PDB file of C-alpha atoms in Angstrom:
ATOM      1  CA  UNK B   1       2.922  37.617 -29.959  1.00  0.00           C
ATOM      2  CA  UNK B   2       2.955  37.827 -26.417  1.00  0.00           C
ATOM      3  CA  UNK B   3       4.166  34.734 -25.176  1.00  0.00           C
ATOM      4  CA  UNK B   4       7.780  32.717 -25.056  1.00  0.00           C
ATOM      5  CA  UNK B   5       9.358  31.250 -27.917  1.00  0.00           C
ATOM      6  CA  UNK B   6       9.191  27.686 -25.471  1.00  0.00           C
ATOM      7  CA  UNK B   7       5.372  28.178 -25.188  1.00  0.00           C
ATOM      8  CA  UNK B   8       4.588  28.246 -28.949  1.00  0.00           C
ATOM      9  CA  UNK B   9       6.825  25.916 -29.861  1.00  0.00           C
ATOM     10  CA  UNK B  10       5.200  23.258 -26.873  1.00  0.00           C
ATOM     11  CA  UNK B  11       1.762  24.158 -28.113  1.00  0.00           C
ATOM     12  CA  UNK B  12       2.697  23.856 -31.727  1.00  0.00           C
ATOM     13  CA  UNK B  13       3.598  20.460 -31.337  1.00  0.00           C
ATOM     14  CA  UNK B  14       0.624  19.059 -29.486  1.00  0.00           C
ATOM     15  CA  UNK B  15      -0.112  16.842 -26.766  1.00  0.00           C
ATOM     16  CA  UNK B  16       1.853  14.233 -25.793  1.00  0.00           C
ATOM     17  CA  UNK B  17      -0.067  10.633 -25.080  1.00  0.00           C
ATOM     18  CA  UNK B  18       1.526   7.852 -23.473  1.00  0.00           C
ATOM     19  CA  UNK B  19       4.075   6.722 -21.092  1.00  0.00           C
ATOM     20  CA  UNK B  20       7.313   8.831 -21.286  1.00  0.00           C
ATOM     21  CA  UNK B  21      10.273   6.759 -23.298  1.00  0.00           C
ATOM     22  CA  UNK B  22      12.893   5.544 -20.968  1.00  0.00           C
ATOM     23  CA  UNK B  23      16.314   7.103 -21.513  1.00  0.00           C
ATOM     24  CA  UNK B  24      18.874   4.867 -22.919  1.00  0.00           C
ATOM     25  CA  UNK B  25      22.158   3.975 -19.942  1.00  0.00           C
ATOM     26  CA  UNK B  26      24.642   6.729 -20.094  1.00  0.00           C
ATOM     27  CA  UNK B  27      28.031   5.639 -21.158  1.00  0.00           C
ATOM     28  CA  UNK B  28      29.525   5.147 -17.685  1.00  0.00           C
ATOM     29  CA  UNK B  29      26.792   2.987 -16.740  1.00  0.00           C
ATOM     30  CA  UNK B  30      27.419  -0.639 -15.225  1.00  0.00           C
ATOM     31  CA  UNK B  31      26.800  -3.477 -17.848  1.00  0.00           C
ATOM     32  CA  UNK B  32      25.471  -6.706 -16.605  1.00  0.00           C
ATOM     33  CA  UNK B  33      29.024  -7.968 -15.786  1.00  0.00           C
ATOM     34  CA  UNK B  34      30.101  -5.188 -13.670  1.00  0.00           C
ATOM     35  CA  UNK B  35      26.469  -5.310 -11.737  1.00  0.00           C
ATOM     36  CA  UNK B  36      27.467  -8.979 -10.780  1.00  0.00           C
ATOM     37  CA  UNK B  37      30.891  -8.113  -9.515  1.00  0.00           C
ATOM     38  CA  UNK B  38      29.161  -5.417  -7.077  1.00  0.00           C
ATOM     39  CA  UNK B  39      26.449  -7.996  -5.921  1.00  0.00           C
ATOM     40  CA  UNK B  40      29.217 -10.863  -5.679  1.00  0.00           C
ATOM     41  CA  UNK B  41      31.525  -7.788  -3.113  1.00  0.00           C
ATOM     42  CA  UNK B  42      28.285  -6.892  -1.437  1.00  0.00           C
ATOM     43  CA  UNK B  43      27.841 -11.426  -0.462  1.00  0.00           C
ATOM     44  CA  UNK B  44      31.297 -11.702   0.393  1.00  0.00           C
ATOM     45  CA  UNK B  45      31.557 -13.532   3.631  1.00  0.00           C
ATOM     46  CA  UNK B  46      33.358 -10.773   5.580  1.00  0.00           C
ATOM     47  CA  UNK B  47      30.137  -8.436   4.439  1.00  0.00           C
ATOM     48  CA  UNK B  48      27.524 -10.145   5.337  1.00  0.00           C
ATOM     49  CA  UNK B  49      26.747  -8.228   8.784  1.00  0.00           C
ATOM     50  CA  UNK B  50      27.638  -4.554   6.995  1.00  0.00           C
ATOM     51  CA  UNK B  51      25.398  -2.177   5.698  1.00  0.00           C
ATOM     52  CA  UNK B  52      25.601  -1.178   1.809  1.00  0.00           C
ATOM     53  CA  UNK B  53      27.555   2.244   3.263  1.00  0.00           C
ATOM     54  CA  UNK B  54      30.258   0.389   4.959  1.00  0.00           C
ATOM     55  CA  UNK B  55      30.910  -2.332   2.472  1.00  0.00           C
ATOM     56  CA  UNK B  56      31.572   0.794  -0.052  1.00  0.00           C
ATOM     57  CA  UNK B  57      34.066   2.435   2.844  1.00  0.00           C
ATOM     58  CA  UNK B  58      35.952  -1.158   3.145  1.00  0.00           C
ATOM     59  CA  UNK B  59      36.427  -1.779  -0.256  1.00  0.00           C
ATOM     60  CA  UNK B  60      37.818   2.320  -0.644  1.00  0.00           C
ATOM     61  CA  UNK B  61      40.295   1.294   2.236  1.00  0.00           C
ATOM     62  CA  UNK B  62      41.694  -1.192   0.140  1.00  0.00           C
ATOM     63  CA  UNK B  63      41.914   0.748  -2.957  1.00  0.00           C
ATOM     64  CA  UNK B  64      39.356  -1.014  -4.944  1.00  0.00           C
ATOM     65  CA  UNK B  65      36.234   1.239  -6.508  1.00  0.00           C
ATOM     66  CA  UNK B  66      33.617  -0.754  -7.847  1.00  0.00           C
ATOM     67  CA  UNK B  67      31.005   1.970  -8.293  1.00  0.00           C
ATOM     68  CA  UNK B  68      29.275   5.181  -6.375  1.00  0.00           C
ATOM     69  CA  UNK B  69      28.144   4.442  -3.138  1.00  0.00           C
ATOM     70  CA  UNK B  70      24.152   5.406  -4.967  1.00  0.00           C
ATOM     71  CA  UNK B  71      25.057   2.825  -7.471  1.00  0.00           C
ATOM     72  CA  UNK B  72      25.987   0.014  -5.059  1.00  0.00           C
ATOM     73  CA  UNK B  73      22.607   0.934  -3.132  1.00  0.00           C
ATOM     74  CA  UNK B  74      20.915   0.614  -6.318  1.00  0.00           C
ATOM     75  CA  UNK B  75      22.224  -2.868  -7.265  1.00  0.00           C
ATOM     76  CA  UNK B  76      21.688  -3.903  -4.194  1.00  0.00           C
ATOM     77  CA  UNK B  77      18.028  -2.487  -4.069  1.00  0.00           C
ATOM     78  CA  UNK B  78      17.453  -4.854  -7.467  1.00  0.00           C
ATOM     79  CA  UNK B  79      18.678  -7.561  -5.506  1.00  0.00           C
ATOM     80  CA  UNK B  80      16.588  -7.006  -2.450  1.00  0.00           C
ATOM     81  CA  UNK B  81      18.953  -6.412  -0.183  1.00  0.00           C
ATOM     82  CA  UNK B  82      18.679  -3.221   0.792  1.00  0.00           C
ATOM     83  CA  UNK B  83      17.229  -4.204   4.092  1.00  0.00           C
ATOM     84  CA  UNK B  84      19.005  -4.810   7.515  1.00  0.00           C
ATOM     85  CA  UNK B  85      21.271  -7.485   6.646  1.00  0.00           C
ATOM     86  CA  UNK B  86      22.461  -8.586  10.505  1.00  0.00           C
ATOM     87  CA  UNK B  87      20.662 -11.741  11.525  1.00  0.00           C
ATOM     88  CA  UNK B  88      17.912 -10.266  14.273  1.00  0.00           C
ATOM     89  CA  UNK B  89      16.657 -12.163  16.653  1.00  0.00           C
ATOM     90  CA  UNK B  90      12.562 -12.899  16.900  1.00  0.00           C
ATOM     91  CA  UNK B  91      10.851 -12.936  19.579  1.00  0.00           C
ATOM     92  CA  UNK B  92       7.586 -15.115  20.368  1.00  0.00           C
ATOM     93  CA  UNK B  93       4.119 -12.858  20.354  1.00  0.00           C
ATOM     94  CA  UNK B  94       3.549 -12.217  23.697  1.00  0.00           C
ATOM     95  CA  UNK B  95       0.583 -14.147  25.255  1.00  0.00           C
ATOM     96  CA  UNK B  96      -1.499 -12.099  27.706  1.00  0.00           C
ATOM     97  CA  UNK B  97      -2.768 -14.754  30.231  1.00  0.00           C
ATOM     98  CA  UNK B  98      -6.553 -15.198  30.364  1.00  0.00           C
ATOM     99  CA  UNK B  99      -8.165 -16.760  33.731  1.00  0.00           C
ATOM    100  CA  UNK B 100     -11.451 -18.157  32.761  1.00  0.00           C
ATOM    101  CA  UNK B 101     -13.924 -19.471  35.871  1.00  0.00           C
ATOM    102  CA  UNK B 102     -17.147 -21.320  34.511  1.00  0.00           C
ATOM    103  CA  UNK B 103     -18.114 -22.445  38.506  1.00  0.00           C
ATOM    104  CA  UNK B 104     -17.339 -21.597  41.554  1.00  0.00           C
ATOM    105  CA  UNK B 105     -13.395 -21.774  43.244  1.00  0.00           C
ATOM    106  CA  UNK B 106     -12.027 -22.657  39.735  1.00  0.00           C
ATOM    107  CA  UNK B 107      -9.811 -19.300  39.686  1.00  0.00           C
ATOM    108  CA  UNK B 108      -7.872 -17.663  42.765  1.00  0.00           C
ATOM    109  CA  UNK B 109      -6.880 -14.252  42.343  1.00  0.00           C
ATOM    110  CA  UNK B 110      -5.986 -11.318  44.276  1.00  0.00           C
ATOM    111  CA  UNK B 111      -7.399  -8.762  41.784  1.00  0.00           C
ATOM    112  CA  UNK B 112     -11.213 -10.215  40.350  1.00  0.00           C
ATOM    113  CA  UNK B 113     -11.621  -6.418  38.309  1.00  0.00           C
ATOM    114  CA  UNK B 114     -10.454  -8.254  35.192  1.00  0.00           C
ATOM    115  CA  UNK B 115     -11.767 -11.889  35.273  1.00  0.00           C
ATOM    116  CA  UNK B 116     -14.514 -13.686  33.276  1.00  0.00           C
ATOM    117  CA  UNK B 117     -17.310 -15.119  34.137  1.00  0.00           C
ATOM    118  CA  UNK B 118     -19.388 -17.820  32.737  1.00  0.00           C
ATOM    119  CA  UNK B 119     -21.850 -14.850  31.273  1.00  0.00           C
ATOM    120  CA  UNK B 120     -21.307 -11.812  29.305  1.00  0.00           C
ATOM    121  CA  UNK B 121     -21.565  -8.852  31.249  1.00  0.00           C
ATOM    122  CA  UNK B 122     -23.941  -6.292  30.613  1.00  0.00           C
ATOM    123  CA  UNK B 123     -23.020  -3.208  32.029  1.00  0.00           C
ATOM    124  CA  UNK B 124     -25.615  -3.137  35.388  1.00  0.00           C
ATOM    125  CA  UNK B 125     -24.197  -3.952  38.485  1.00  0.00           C
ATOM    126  CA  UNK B 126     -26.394  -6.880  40.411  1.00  0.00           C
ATOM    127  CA  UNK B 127     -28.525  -6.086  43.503  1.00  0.00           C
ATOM    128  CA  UNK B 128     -29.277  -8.901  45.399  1.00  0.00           C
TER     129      UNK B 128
END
């Protein structure tokens, strides 16, 4: 005929319309139990500072395998907490300072390239 077996057989059966159908959990996959045992290891108190990677190393170390280390990322991803999990410190925006003269000896500075005047400036310099 001239072409694969695969290609008749997709053309013989047509378009397909609509979303693809999820696959059903494989047998080894977590149940909602097990999920909750990896979330409650991932809040222990002695992991709250670690990342997802070293929580997984720890728990190896003392001989206890929950799940793959792409497994405990995912539940952990479903739980949002997949970001950096060490309290940060935040800083204040930074405020630049802005001297503003409306008359005259109002504002002393060394350097008057920047300051602002009581009008906007066009762009000419003054003659006088």
């Amino acid at each position: 005929m001239g072409r694969s077996r695969a290609t008749h057989y997709r053309h013989a059966r047509g378009p397909v319309l609509g979303p693809k159908q999820r696959r059903s959990p494989g047998p080894q996959a977590l149940d909602a139990d097990e999920r909750a045992a990896v979330l409650q290891v991932i809040n222990q108190t002695g992991y709250g500072e670690l990342s997802i990677g070293q929580i997984w190393i720890r728990e190896l170390d003392e001989n206890r395998y929950w799940c793959s280390l792409s497994s405990m990322y995912r539940i952990a991803a479903a739980a949002g907490q997949t970001r950096e999990r060490r309290r940060l410190a935040t800083h204040p925006a930074k405020v630049k300072p802005e001297l503003v003269a409306d008359g005259p000896s109002q504002v002393w500075s060394w350097d008057i390239t920047k300051l602002r005047g009581p009008a906007k400036e066009s762009g000419t310099t003054c003659t006088s």
